[in-house]
Amino acid sequence: MSDSAASSSVPVPSHFQTFLAFDFGLKRTGVASGNRLLRTATPQATIKAEGDARFAQVEARIKEWQPDALVIGVPYHPDGAPHENTRRAQKFARQLRGRFNLQVFEVDERYSTTEALASGAKDADAASACIILEQFLRSLQ
C-alpha cells in the first residue's frame, strides 16, 4: 500500500472531522465510518445492491452518520496502472459528489481486500472500507 493515501490533490479542511468510506464493488460496497480525532474506522453493514438501489442505501447511511466528507477506495494494478474497476470506482465517486453535494476524497486502495482477507475478516468488503479509511485518516495533518 502506498503511504500517499489521498490521491486527490485537494487538501482536507481541518474542520472535516467525520468521514464515511466506501469500498466500491459491482455487487457489494463495503462501508466504514470514522473520525479524524481517533484516526480509526468502524465497519458498517455492507451494501448489497446495484444501481439506484445502491444509492438509496448510501443516502440512508449519509443521513444516519452525517459525515463531513466521503472517502472512496480506487483500485489500481500493482504497477499503478488503471483498469476497468479503477474507472468504475472513479465514476462512483463522481456520482456521490453530484448526488449528495459532499466532498469526496479518493484513496489508492491497492491490496486492501487482500489485507482484509489475510486478517481473517468475516466481511471483507467492510474490512476493506476500514483499511481505506484508516489509510486516509493517517495521511491527514
mmCIF file of C-alpha atoms in Angstrom:
data_model
loop_
_atom_site.group_PDB
_atom_site.id
_atom_site.type_symbol
_atom_site.label_atom_id
_atom_site.label_comp_id
_atom_site.label_asym_id
_atom_site.label_seq_id
_atom_site.Cartn_x
_atom_site.Cartn_y
_atom_site.Cartn_z
ATOM 1 C CA MET A 1 0.000 0.000 0.000
ATOM 2 C CA SER A 2 1.173 3.474 -0.784
ATOM 3 C CA ASP A 3 1.832 5.954 2.016
ATOM 4 C CA SER A 4 0.417 8.761 -0.094
ATOM 5 C CA ALA A 5 -3.138 7.741 0.678
ATOM 6 C CA ALA A 6 -5.069 10.729 -0.555
ATOM 7 C CA SER A 7 -4.566 10.693 -4.292
ATOM 8 C CA SER A 8 -6.701 13.790 -4.594
ATOM 9 C CA SER A 9 -4.646 16.980 -4.723
ATOM 10 C CA VAL A 10 -7.385 18.774 -2.786
ATOM 11 C CA PRO A 11 -6.336 19.440 0.814
ATOM 12 C CA VAL A 12 -8.667 18.145 3.522
ATOM 13 C CA PRO A 13 -10.027 21.098 5.518
ATOM 14 C CA SER A 14 -9.280 20.825 9.238
ATOM 15 C CA HIS A 15 -12.953 21.266 10.129
ATOM 16 C CA PHE A 16 -13.747 17.991 8.319
ATOM 17 C CA GLN A 17 -13.840 15.588 11.255
ATOM 18 C CA THR A 18 -16.149 12.710 10.320
ATOM 19 C CA PHE A 19 -15.948 10.514 7.245
ATOM 20 C CA LEU A 20 -17.834 7.699 5.590
ATOM 21 C CA ALA A 21 -15.747 5.424 3.389
ATOM 22 C CA PHE A 22 -16.756 3.081 0.591
ATOM 23 C CA ASP A 23 -15.022 0.107 -0.994
ATOM 24 C CA PHE A 24 -16.939 0.059 -4.282
ATOM 25 C CA GLY A 25 -17.789 -3.211 -5.959
ATOM 26 C CA LEU A 26 -20.232 -4.179 -8.677
ATOM 27 C CA LYS A 27 -22.273 -6.439 -6.367
ATOM 28 C CA ARG A 28 -21.235 -5.256 -2.891
ATOM 29 C CA THR A 29 -19.951 -1.973 -1.499
ATOM 30 C CA GLY A 30 -18.112 -2.034 1.814
ATOM 31 C CA VAL A 31 -18.807 0.809 4.236
ATOM 32 C CA ALA A 32 -16.891 2.217 7.205
ATOM 33 C CA SER A 33 -17.290 5.274 9.418
ATOM 34 C CA GLY A 34 -14.508 7.089 11.173
ATOM 35 C CA ASN A 35 -13.228 10.349 12.519
ATOM 36 C CA ARG A 36 -10.130 12.463 12.348
ATOM 37 C CA LEU A 37 -9.579 12.694 16.108
ATOM 38 C CA LEU A 38 -9.238 8.954 16.764
ATOM 39 C CA ARG A 39 -7.929 8.115 13.263
ATOM 40 C CA THR A 40 -9.808 4.840 13.407
ATOM 41 C CA ALA A 41 -12.568 3.340 11.314
ATOM 42 C CA THR A 42 -15.508 1.154 12.272
ATOM 43 C CA PRO A 43 -17.000 -1.325 9.797
ATOM 44 C CA GLN A 44 -20.647 -0.856 8.861
ATOM 45 C CA ALA A 45 -23.037 -3.244 7.141
ATOM 46 C CA THR A 46 -22.005 -3.877 3.539
ATOM 47 C CA ILE A 47 -24.366 -2.576 0.877
ATOM 48 C CA LYS A 48 -25.506 -5.500 -1.259
ATOM 49 C CA ALA A 49 -27.215 -3.623 -4.076
ATOM 50 C CA GLU A 50 -26.569 -2.232 -7.531
ATOM 51 C CA GLY A 51 -27.593 0.904 -9.440
ATOM 52 C CA ASP A 52 -30.229 3.144 -7.875
ATOM 53 C CA ALA A 53 -30.808 0.680 -5.026
ATOM 54 C CA ARG A 54 -27.150 1.172 -4.029
ATOM 55 C CA PHE A 55 -27.576 4.960 -3.973
ATOM 56 C CA ALA A 56 -30.711 4.681 -1.824
ATOM 57 C CA GLN A 57 -28.686 2.729 0.744
ATOM 58 C CA VAL A 58 -25.777 5.175 0.501
ATOM 59 C CA GLU A 59 -28.213 8.031 1.108
ATOM 60 C CA ALA A 60 -29.567 6.276 4.217
ATOM 61 C CA ARG A 61 -26.007 5.881 5.561
ATOM 62 C CA ILE A 62 -25.215 9.537 4.893
ATOM 63 C CA LYS A 63 -28.386 10.618 6.726
ATOM 64 C CA GLU A 64 -27.528 8.310 9.627
ATOM 65 C CA TRP A 65 -23.858 9.294 10.000
ATOM 66 C CA GLN A 66 -23.902 12.923 8.748
ATOM 67 C CA PRO A 67 -20.274 12.787 7.541
ATOM 68 C CA ASP A 68 -18.310 15.922 6.678
ATOM 69 C CA ALA A 69 -16.923 14.165 3.588
ATOM 70 C CA LEU A 70 -16.737 10.800 1.840
ATOM 71 C CA VAL A 71 -13.736 8.604 1.059
ATOM 72 C CA ILE A 72 -13.664 6.178 -1.867
ATOM 73 C CA GLY A 73 -11.144 3.435 -2.457
ATOM 74 C CA VAL A 74 -9.880 3.417 -6.039
ATOM 75 C CA PRO A 75 -8.118 0.226 -7.169
ATOM 76 C CA TYR A 76 -5.075 0.130 -9.438
ATOM 77 C CA HIS A 77 -2.855 -2.587 -10.835
ATOM 78 C CA PRO A 78 0.266 -3.281 -8.704
ATOM 79 C CA ASP A 79 2.322 -1.109 -11.086
ATOM 80 C CA GLY A 80 -0.088 1.812 -10.602
ATOM 81 C CA ALA A 81 -1.822 1.446 -13.961
ATOM 82 C CA PRO A 82 -5.585 1.988 -14.009
ATOM 83 C CA HIS A 83 -8.010 -0.751 -15.078
ATOM 84 C CA GLU A 84 -11.774 -1.123 -15.572
ATOM 85 C CA ASN A 85 -12.551 -1.143 -11.836
ATOM 86 C CA THR A 86 -10.440 1.999 -11.414
ATOM 87 C CA ARG A 87 -12.777 3.795 -13.815
ATOM 88 C CA ARG A 88 -15.880 2.320 -12.151
ATOM 89 C CA ALA A 89 -14.766 3.494 -8.699
ATOM 90 C CA GLN A 90 -13.944 6.973 -10.033
ATOM 91 C CA LYS A 91 -17.378 7.151 -11.696
ATOM 92 C CA PHE A 92 -18.971 6.138 -8.367
ATOM 93 C CA ALA A 93 -17.008 8.945 -6.661
ATOM 94 C CA ARG A 94 -18.286 11.484 -9.239
ATOM 95 C CA GLN A 95 -21.852 10.225 -8.767
ATOM 96 C CA LEU A 96 -21.569 10.608 -4.989
ATOM 97 C CA ARG A 97 -20.311 14.191 -5.386
ATOM 98 C CA GLY A 98 -23.170 15.021 -7.721
ATOM 99 C CA ARG A 99 -25.958 13.324 -5.767
ATOM 100 C CA PHE A 100 -25.015 14.257 -2.208
ATOM 101 C CA ASN A 101 -23.060 17.512 -2.634
ATOM 102 C CA LEU A 102 -20.278 16.297 -0.344
ATOM 103 C CA GLN A 103 -16.563 16.439 -0.953
ATOM 104 C CA VAL A 104 -15.229 13.032 -1.991
ATOM 105 C CA PHE A 105 -11.616 12.010 -1.459
ATOM 106 C CA GLU A 106 -10.135 9.162 -3.472
ATOM 107 C CA VAL A 107 -7.635 6.757 -1.896
ATOM 108 C CA ASP A 108 -5.365 4.304 -3.685
ATOM 109 C CA GLU A 109 -6.711 1.032 -2.338
ATOM 110 C CA ARG A 110 -4.314 -1.486 -3.838
ATOM 111 C CA TYR A 111 -4.256 -4.635 -1.705
ATOM 112 C CA SER A 112 -6.962 -3.545 0.781
ATOM 113 C CA THR A 113 -9.118 -6.611 0.048
ATOM 114 C CA THR A 114 -6.077 -8.912 0.244
ATOM 115 C CA GLU A 115 -5.158 -7.300 3.579
ATOM 116 C CA ALA A 116 -8.753 -7.674 4.837
ATOM 117 C CA LEU A 117 -8.889 -11.353 3.863
ATOM 118 C CA ALA A 118 -5.455 -12.012 5.377
ATOM 119 C CA SER A 119 -6.653 -10.550 8.685
ATOM 120 C CA GLY A 120 -9.500 -13.080 8.743
ATOM 121 C CA ALA A 121 -12.292 -10.531 8.323
ATOM 122 C CA LYS A 122 -15.796 -12.010 8.219
ATOM 123 C CA ASP A 123 -16.945 -9.196 5.927
ATOM 124 C CA ALA A 124 -14.017 -8.438 3.612
ATOM 125 C CA ASP A 125 -15.861 -5.522 1.987
ATOM 126 C CA ALA A 126 -16.467 -3.678 5.271
ATOM 127 C CA ALA A 127 -12.928 -4.533 6.447
ATOM 128 C CA SER A 128 -11.530 -3.136 3.183
ATOM 129 C CA ALA A 129 -13.522 0.069 3.699
ATOM 130 C CA CYS A 130 -11.951 0.333 7.191
ATOM 131 C CA ILE A 131 -8.461 -0.145 5.768
ATOM 132 C CA ILE A 132 -9.141 2.525 3.126
ATOM 133 C CA LEU A 133 -10.487 4.988 5.696
ATOM 134 C CA GLU A 134 -7.693 4.400 8.212
ATOM 135 C CA GLN A 135 -5.120 4.872 5.448
ATOM 136 C CA PHE A 136 -6.809 8.171 4.541
ATOM 137 C CA LEU A 137 -7.004 9.308 8.189
ATOM 138 C CA ARG A 138 -3.282 8.539 8.724
ATOM 139 C CA SER A 139 -2.476 10.793 5.767
ATOM 140 C CA LEU A 140 -4.138 13.841 7.371
ATOM 141 C CA GLN A 141 -2.119 16.515 9.128
#
